[in-house]
Coordinates of C-alpha atoms in Angstrom, one line a residue:
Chain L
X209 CA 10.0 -6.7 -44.0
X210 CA 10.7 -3.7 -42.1
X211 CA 7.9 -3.0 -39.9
X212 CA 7.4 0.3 -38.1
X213 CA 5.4 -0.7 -35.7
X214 CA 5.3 -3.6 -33.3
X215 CA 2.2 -5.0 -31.7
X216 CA 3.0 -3.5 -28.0
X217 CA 1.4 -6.2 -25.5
X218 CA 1.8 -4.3 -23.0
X219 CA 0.1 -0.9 -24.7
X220 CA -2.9 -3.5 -25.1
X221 CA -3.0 -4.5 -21.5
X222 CA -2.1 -1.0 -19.9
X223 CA -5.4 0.4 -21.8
X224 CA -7.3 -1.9 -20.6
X225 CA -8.6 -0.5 -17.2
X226 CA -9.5 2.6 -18.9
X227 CA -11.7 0.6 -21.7
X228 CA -13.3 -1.5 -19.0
X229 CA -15.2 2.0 -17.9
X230 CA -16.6 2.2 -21.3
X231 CA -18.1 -1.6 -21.0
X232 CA -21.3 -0.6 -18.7
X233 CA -22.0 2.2 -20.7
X234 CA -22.3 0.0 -23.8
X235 CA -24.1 -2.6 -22.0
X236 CA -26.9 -0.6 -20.4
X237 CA -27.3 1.1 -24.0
X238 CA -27.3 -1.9 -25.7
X239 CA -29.5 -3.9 -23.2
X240 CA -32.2 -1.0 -22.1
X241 CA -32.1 -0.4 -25.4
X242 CA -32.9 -3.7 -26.2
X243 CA -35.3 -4.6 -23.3
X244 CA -37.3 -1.1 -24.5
X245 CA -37.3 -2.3 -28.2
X246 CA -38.4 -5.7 -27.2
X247 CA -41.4 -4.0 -25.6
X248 CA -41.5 -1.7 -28.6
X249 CA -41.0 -4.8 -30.9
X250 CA -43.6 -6.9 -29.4
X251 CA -46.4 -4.1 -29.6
X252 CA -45.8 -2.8 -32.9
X253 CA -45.0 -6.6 -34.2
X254 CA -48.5 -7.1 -33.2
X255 CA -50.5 -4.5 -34.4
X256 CA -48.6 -5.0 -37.7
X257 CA -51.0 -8.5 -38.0
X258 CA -54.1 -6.7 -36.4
X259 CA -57.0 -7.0 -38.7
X260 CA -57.8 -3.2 -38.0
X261 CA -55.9 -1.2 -40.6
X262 CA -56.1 1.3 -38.0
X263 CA -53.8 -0.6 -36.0
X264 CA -51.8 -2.2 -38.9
X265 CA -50.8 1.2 -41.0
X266 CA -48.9 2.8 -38.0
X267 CA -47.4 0.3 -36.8
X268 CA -46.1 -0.4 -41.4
X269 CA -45.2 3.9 -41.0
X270 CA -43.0 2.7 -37.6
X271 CA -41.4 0.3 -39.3
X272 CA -40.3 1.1 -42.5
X273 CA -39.0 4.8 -41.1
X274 CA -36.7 3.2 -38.5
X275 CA -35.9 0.2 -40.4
X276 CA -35.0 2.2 -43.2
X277 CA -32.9 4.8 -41.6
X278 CA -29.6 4.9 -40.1
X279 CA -29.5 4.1 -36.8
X280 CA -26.7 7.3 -36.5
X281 CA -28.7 9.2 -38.2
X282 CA -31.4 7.9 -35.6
X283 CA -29.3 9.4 -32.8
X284 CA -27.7 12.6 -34.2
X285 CA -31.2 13.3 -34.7
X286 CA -32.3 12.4 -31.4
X287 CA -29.2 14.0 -29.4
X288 CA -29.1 17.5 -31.9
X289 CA -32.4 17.8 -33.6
X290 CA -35.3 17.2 -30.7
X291 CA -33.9 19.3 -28.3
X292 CA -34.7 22.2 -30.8
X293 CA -38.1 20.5 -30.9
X294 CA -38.1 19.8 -27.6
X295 CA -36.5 23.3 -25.9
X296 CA -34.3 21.4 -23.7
X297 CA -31.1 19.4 -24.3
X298 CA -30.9 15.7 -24.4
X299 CA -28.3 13.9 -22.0
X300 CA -26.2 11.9 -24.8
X301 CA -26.9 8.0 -22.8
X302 CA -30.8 8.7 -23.2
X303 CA -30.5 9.5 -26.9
X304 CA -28.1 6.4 -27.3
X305 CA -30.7 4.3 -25.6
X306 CA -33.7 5.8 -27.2
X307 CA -32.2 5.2 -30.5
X308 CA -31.5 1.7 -30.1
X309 CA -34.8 1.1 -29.1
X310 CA -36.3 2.6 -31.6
X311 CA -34.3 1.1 -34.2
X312 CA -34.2 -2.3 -32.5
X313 CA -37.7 -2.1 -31.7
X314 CA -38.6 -2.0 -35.4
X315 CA -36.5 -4.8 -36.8
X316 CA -38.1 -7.2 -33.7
X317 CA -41.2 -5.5 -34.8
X318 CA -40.9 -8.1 -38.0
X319 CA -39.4 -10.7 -36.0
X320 CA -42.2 -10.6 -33.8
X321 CA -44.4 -10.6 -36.6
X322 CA -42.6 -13.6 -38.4
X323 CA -42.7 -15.6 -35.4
X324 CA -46.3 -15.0 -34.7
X325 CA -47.3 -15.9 -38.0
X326 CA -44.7 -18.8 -38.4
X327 CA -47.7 -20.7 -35.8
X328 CA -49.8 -22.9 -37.3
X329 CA -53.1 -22.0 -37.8
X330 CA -54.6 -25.4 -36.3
X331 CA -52.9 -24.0 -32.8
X332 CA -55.2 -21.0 -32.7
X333 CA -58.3 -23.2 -33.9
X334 CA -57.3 -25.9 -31.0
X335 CA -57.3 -23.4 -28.3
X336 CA -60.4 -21.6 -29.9
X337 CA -62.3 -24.9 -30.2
X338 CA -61.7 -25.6 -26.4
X339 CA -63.2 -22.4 -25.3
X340 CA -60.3 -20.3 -24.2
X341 CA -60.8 -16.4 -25.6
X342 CA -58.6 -15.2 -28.2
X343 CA -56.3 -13.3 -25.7
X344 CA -55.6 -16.9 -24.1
X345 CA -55.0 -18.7 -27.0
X346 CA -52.6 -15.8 -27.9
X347 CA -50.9 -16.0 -24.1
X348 CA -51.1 -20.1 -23.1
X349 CA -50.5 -21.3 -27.0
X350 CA -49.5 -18.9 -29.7
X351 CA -46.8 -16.5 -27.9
X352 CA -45.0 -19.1 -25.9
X353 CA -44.5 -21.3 -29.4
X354 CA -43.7 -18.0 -31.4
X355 CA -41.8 -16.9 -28.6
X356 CA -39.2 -19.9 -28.9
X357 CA -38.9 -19.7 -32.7
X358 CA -38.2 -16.0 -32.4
X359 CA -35.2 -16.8 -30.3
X360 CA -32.6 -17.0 -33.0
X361 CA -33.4 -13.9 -34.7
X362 CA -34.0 -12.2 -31.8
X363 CA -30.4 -13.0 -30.8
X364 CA -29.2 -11.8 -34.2
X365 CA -31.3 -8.3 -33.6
X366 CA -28.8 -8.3 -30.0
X367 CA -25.4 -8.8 -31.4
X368 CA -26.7 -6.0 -34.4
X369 CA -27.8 -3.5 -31.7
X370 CA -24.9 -3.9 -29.5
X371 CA -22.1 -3.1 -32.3
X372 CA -24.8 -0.3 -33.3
X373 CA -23.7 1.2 -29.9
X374 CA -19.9 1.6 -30.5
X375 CA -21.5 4.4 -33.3
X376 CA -22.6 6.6 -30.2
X377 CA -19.2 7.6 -29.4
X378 CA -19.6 10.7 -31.8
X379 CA -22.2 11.9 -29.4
X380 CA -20.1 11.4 -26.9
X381 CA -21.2 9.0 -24.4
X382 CA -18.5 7.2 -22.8
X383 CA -19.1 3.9 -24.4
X384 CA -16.3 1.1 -25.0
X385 CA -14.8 3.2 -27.9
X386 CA -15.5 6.6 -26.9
X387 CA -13.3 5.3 -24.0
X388 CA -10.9 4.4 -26.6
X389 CA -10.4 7.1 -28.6
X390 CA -9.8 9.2 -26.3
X391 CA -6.9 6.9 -24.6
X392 CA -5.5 7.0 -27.8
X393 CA -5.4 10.5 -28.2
X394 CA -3.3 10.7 -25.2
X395 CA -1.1 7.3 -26.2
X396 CA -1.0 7.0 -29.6
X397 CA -1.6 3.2 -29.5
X398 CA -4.7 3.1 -31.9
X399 CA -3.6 -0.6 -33.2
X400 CA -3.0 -1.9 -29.3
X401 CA -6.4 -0.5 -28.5
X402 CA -8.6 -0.8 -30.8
X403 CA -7.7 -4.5 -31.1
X404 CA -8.5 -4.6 -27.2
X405 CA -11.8 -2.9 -27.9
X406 CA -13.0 -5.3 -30.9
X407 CA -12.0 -8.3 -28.6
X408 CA -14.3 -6.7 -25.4
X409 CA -17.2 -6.6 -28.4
X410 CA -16.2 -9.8 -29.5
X411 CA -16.5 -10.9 -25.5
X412 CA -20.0 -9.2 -25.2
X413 CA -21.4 -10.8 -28.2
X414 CA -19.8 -14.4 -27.5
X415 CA -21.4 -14.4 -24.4
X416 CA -24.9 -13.1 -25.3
X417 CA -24.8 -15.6 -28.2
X418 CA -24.0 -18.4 -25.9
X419 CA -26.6 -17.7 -23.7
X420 CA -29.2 -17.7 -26.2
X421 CA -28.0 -21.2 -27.6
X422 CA -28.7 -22.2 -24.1
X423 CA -31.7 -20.8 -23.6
X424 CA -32.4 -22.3 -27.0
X425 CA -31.5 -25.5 -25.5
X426 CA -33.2 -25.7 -22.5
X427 CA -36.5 -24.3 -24.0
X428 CA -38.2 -21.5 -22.2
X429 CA -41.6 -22.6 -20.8
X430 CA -42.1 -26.3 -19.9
Chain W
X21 CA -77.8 -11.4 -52.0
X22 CA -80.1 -11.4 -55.3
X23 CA -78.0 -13.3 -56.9
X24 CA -78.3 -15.7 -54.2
X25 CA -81.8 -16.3 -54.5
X26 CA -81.7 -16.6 -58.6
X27 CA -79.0 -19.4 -58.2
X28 CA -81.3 -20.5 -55.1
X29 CA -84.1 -21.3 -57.8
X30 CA -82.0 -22.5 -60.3
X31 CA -80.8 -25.3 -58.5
X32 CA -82.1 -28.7 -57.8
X33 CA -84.4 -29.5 -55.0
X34 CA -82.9 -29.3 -51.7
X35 CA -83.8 -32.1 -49.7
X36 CA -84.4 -31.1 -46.0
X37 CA -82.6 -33.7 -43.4
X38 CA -85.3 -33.4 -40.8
X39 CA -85.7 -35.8 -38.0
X40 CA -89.2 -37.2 -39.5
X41 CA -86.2 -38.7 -42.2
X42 CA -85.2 -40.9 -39.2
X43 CA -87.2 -43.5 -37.1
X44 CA -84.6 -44.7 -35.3
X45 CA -84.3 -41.2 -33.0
X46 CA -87.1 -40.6 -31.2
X47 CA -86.9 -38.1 -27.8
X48 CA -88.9 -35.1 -26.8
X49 CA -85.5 -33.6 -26.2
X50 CA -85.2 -30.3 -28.4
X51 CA -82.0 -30.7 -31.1
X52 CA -78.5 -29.6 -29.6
X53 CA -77.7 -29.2 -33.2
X54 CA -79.6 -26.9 -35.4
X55 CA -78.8 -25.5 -39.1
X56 CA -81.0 -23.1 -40.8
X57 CA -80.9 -22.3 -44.5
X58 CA -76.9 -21.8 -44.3
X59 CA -74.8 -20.6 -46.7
X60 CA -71.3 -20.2 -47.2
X61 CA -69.3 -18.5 -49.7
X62 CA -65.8 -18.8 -50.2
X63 CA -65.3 -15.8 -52.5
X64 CA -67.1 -17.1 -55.8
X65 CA -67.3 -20.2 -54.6
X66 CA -70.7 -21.2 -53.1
X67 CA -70.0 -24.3 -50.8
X68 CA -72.7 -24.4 -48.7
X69 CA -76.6 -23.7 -49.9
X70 CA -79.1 -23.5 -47.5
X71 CA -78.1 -26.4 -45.6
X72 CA -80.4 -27.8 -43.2
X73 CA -79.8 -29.9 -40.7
X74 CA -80.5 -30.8 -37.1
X75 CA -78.8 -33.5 -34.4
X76 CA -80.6 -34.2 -31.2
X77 CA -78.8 -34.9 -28.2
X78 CA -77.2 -38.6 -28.3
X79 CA -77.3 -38.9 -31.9
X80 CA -74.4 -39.8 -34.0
X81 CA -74.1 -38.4 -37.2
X82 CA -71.8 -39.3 -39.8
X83 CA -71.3 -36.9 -43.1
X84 CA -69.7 -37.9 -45.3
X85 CA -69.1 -36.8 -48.9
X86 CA -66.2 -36.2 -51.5
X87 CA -63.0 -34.8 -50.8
X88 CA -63.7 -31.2 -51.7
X89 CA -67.5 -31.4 -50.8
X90 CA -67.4 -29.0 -47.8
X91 CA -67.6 -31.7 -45.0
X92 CA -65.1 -30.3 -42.9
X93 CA -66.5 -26.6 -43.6
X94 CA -69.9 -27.9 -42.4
X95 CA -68.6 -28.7 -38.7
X96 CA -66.5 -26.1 -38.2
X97 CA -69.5 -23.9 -38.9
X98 CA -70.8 -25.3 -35.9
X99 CA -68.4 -24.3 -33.6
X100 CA -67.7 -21.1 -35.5
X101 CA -64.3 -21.9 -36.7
X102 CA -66.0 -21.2 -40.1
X103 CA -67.6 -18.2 -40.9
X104 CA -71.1 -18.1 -42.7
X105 CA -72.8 -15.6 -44.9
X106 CA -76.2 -16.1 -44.1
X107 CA -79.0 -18.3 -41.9
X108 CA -79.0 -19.7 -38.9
X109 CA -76.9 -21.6 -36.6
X110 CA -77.9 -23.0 -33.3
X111 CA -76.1 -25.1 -31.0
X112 CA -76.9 -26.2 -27.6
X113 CA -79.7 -23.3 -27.2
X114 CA -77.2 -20.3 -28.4
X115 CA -77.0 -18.9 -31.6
X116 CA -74.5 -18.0 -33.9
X117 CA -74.8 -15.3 -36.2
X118 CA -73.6 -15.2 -39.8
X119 CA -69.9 -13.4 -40.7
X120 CA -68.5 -14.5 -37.6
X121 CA -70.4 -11.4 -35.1
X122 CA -71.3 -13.6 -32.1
X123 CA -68.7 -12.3 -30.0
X124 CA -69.2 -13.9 -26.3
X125 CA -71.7 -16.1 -27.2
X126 CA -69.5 -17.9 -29.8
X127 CA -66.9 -18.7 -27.1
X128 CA -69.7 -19.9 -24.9
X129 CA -70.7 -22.2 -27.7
X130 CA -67.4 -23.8 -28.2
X131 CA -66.7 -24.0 -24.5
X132 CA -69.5 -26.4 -24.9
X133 CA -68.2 -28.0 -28.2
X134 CA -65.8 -30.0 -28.4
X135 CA -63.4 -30.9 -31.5
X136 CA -61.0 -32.9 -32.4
X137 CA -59.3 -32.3 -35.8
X138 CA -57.4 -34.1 -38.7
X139 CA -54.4 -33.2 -37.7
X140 CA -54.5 -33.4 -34.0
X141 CA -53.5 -29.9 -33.4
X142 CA -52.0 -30.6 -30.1
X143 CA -49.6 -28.0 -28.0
X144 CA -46.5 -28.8 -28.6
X145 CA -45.1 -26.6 -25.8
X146 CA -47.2 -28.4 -23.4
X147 CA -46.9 -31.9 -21.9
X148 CA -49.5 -34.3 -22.5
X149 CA -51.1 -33.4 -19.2
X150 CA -51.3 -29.8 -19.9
X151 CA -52.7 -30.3 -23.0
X152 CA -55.5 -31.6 -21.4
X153 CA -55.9 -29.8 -18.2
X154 CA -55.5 -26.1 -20.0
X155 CA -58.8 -25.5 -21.0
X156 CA -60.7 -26.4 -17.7
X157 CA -57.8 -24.5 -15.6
X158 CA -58.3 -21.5 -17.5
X159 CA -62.0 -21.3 -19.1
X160 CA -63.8 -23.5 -16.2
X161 CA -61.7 -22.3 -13.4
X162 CA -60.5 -25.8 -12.1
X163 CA -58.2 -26.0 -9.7
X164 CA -54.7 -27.7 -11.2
X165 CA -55.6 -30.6 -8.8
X166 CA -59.1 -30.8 -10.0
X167 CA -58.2 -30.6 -13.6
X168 CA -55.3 -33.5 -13.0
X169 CA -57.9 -36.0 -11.8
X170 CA -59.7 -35.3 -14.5
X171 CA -57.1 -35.6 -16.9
X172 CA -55.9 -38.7 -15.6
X173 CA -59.3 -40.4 -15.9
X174 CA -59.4 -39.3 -19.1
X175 CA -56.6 -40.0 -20.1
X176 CA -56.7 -43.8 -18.8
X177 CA -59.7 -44.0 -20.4
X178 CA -57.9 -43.4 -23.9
X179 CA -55.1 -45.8 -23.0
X180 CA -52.0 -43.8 -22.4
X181 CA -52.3 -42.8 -18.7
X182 CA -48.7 -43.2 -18.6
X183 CA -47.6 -40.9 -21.0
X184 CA -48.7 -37.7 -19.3
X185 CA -45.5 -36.5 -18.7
X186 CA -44.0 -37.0 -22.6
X187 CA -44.7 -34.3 -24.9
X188 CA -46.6 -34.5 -28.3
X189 CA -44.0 -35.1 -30.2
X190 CA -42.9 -38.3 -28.5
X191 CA -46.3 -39.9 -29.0
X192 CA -47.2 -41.8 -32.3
X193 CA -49.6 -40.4 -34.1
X194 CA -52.5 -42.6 -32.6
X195 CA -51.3 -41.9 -29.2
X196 CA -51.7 -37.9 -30.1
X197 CA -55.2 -38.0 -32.0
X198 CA -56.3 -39.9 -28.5
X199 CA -55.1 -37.3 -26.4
X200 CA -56.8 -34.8 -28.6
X201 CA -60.2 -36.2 -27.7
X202 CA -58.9 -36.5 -24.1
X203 CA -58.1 -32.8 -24.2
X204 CA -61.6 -32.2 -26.3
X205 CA -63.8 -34.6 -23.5
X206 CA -61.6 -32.6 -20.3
X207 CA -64.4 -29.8 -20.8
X208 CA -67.0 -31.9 -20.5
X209 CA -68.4 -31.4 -23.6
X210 CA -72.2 -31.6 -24.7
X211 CA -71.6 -32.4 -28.7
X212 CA -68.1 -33.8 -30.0
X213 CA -67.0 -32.3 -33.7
X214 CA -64.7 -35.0 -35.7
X215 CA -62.9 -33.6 -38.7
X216 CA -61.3 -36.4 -40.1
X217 CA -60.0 -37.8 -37.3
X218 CA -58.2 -40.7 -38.8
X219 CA -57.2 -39.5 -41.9
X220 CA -53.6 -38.5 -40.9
X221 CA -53.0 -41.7 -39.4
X222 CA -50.7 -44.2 -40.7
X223 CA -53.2 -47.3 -41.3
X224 CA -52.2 -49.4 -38.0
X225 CA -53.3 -46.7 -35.7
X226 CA -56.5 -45.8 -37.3
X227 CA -58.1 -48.6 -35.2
X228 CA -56.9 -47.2 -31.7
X229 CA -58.5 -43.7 -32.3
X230 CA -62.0 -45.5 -33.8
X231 CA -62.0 -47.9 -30.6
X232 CA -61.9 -44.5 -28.5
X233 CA -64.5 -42.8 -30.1
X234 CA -66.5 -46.2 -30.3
X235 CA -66.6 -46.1 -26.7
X236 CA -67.7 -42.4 -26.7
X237 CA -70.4 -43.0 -28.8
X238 CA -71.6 -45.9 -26.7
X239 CA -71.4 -43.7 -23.8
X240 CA -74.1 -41.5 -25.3
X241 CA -72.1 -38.7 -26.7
X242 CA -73.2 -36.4 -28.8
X243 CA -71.3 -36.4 -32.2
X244 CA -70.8 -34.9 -35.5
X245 CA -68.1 -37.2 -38.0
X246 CA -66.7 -36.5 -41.0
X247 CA -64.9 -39.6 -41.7
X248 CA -63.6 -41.9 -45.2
X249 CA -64.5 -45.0 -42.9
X250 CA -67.3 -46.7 -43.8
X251 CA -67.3 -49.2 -42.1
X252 CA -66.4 -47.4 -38.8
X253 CA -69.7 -44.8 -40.2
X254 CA -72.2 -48.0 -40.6
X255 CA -71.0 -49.7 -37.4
X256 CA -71.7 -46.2 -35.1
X257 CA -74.1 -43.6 -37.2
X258 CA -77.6 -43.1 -36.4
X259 CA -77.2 -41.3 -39.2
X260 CA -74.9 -41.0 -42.2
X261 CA -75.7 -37.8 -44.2
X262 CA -74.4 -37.7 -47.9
X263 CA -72.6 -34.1 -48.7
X264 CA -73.1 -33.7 -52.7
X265 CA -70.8 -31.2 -54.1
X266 CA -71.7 -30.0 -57.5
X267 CA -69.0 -28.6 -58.2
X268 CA -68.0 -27.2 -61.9
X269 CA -64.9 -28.1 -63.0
X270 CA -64.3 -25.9 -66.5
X271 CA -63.8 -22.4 -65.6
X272 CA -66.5 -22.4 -68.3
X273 CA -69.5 -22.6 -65.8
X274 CA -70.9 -19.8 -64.2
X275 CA -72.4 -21.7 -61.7
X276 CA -71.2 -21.3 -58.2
X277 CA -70.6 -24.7 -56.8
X278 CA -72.7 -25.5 -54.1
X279 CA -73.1 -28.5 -51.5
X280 CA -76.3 -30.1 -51.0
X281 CA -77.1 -32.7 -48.6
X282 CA -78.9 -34.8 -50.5
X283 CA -80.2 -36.9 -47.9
X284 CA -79.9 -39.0 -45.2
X285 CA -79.7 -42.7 -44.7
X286 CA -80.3 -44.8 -41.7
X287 CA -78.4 -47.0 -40.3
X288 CA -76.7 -49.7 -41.1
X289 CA -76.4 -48.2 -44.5
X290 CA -74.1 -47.2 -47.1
X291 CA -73.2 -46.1 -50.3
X292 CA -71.0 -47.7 -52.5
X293 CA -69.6 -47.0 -56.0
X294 CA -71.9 -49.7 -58.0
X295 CA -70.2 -48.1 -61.5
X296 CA -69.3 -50.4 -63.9
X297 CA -67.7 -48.0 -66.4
X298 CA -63.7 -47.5 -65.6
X299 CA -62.8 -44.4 -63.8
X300 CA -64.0 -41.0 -65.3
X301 CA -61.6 -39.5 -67.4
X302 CA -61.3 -35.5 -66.2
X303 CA -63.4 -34.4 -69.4
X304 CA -66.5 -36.6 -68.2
X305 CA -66.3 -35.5 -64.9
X306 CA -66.6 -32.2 -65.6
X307 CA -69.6 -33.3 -67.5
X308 CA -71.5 -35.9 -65.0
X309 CA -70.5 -33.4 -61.9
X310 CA -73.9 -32.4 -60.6
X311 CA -75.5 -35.0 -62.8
X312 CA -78.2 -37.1 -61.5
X313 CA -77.3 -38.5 -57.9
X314 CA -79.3 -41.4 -56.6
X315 CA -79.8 -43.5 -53.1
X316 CA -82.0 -46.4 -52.9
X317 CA -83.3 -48.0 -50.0
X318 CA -80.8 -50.3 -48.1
X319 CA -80.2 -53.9 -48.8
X320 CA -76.3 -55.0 -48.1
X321 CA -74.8 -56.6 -45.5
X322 CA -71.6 -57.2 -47.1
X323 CA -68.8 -54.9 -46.3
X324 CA -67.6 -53.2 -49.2
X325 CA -64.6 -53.6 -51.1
X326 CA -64.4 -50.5 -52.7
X327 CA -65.6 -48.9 -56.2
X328 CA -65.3 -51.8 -58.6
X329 CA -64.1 -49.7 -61.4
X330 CA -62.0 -47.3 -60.2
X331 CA -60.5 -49.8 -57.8
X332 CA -60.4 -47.2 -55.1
X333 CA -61.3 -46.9 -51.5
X334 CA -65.3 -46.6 -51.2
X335 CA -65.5 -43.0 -50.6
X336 CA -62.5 -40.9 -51.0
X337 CA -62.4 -43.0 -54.1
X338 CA -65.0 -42.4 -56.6
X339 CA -64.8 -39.3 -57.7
X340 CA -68.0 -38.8 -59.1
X341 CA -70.9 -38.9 -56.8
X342 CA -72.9 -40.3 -59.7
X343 CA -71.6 -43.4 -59.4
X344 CA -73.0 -44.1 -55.8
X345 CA -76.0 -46.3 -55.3
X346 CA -76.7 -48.6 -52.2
X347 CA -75.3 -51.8 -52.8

């Protein structure tokens, strides 16, 4: 087989310094993000199983609008359509942050949910039955339990938000493979670098995955 | 709520449990326990009608009843766990109002209350010591130190001192229901709630958990039992009260099911399944549910062996509260 192109090691290697600029920029999207969504997550995740309906319906509107949307839609809307809203521009790594936790913030939204509800009931009647309110049953017995089961999916949720990033490069933040193309345009070596760019994502995840196993392990409280 | 009071008449006579019922309990002390003309709904289904009841301070009372009957939903109306439609519920001097709209004074009640529940419920996040020491730390402000002791006395006191490091999970299911009422007794209850508290057990550790609460009751606790041990019921109750579900089984009836107390016994006494006839067929259960429903005057001293026709246990057993006479 005649091939016209050879894998070029060192193509791969010589790219990556230039790459490794882009790696903070997709970790602080994909972790503020995440830390923000969490937040986002938790709230809305909550009100979702609040007996108000006042409570419940927007947190079901929240939801189902950033679950069901693309998350680049998400953030061409955020980085090109509020600022015409808003009157002033948008810096691209705030949209790509905001969008994530948005996005990410709904999907934990039902994990949160899920995990909550996953409790058994007897756990909120023991702690009830022993005196504590129903904001310490929630805090000493419910969350830490739900908290644990959540772990898996919540882990999920990470490795899904932090490929989500790599689609911020058309708004031009200088993510992992922003970083890349733009070395490419300049090299030509699209099969050298992108390779090195799926195996930095591939690093990322790995390691966040990893993590949570351990965590997972070790248990979180007690 | 018209309704209510049509069914109300239709129905049999209610026979009040009122302390007069019960020679044994005499004391100037006011009841800690007090049930006014409650009644529950559960949608269509009417469980509880104007249940009366009252338990003074160091009583024992055991209910009892058929599965179904609305046992368990009669104590956990008394620590609110349960919600009520209407009448009155009083414990320890505070009142709880019917659909659940105490607020405050509902957690003040079951700070006061304690329960321990079929199916232990214990925190399985928490080590054994936690389990117990959470409640006074956090609602009674103990110090950790304070609640420790405590929960060590306890704790030894239940026989498994040295397990308070383990978590739930690596106890047996004896050990856990012990630490449940170790965890209930750290808040230094006034009344003690038991929903079942053996029935989950595997049959060799049923013992352990009676032996505990045997103690408790000797110690002059306050307590309200459900149980499906008779024997355990004849050996501790001041009182055993009889739960009578009429309950319709052909979608056919109209008639909202109900549960009646019919009335309460004295101790030692108990009721025993003196049918001859084999066990009901489904048909004539539907028929002989709510059908007449009587209780002589004591006279055994044997211990029962269980329904002699339907060869089950005494209570659980039987399924038709027809059948029970005193032996």
């Amino acid at each position: 087989m005649d091939l016209h192109f050879q894998f070029d090691w060192q193509a791969a290697i010589a790219s990556l310094p230039y790459l490794l600029k882009g790696v903070p920029y997709t970790l602080l999207i994909s972790f503020g993000g995440l830390a923000i969504g969490f937040v986002i997550g938790m709230l809305f995740g909550l009100m979702r199983i609040a007996p108000s309906r006042w409570l419940r319906y927007p947190a079901v509107f929240y939801i189902e609008v950033f679950r069901g949307t693309p998350v680049l839609v998400q953030v061409l809307f955020i980085f090109y359509g509020l600022p015409t809203l808003l009157g002033g521009p948008i810096d691209a790594l705030t949209a790509g942050i905001a969008a994530i936790a948005l996005n990410a913030g709904a999907y934990i939204s039902e994990i949160v949910r899920g995990g909550v509800q996953s409790i058994e009931r007897g756990q909120r009647e023991a702690g009830l039955s022993l005196g504590l309110s129903a904001t310490q049953t929630f805090q000493y017995i419910i969350w830490p339990q739900a908290l644990r089961r959540m772990i898996p999916a919540l882990g999920n949720q990470g490795i899904v938000s932090i490929k989500d990033t790599s689609l911020f490069s058309v708004i031009g933040v200088g993510e992992l493979v922003r970083q890349g193309q733009v070395y490419i345009a300049q090299t030509f070596t699209a099969l050298e670098v992108y390779f090195m760019i799926a195996l930095l994502y591939l690093a990322i995840t790995l390691s966040l995955s990893m993590a949570l196993s351990l965590l997972e392990r070790k248990g979180l409280v007690g | 709520m018209k309704d209510d009071k049509q069914i109300q008449s239709d129905a049999a006579p209610i026979v009040r449990l009122d302390k007069n019922n019960d020679k044994q309990i005499q004391g100037d002390a006011a009841p800690i326990v007090r049930l006014d003309k409650v009644n529950k709904h559960f949608g269509e289904l009417h469980v509880m009608r104007d249940i009366d009841l009252s338990v003074d301070p160091g009583e024992v009372v055991v209910i009892i009843g058929a599965s179904g009957s609305g046992k368990s939903t009669l104590i956990r109306c008394v620590n609110g766990l349960e919600p009520f439609q209407s009448g009155r519920i009083e414990v320890d001097g505070k009142t709880l109002a019917p659909h659940g709209a105490s607020g405050k004074s509902l957690q003040a009640v079951r700070t006061e209350v304690g329960m321990v529940f079929q199916q232990f419920n214990l925190f399985p996040h928490l080590s054994i010591r936690d389990n117990v020491t959470l409640a006074p730390r956090k609602v009674r402000g103990w110090s950790r130190r304070q609640a420790n002791t405590t929960a060590e006395r306890l704790l030894e006191r239940v026989g498994i001192a040295d397990q308070a490091d383990k978590y739930p999970s690596q106890l047996s299911g004896g050990q856990q229901q012990r630490v449940a009422l170790a965890r209930a007794l750290a808040m230094e209850p006034r009344l003690m709630l038991f929903d079942e508290p053996t029935s989950a057990l595997d049959p060799e550790m049923i013992g352990e958990v009676l032996d505990a609460m045997r103690e408790l009751a000797k110690d002059g606790m306050t307590m309200m039992i459900v149980t499906h041990e008779m024997g355990f019921a004849r050996e501790v109750a001041d009182r055993v009260v009889f739960v009578h579900a009429a309950r319709s089984s052909s979608r056919e009836r109209r008639r909202p099911s109900s549960m009646i107390p019919r009335t309460s016994v004295p101790a030692p006494s108990f009721l025993a399944c003196s049918s001859t006839e084999p066990a009901p067929t489904r048909r004539e259960r539907g028929r002989l549910d709510g059908g007449p429903f009587s209780l002589a005057s004591t006279v055994s001293h044997e211990p029962l062996a269980g329904c002699g026709s339907c060869r089950r246990s005494v209570f659980a057993s039987c399924p038709l509260e027809a059948h029970f006479q005193t032996l």
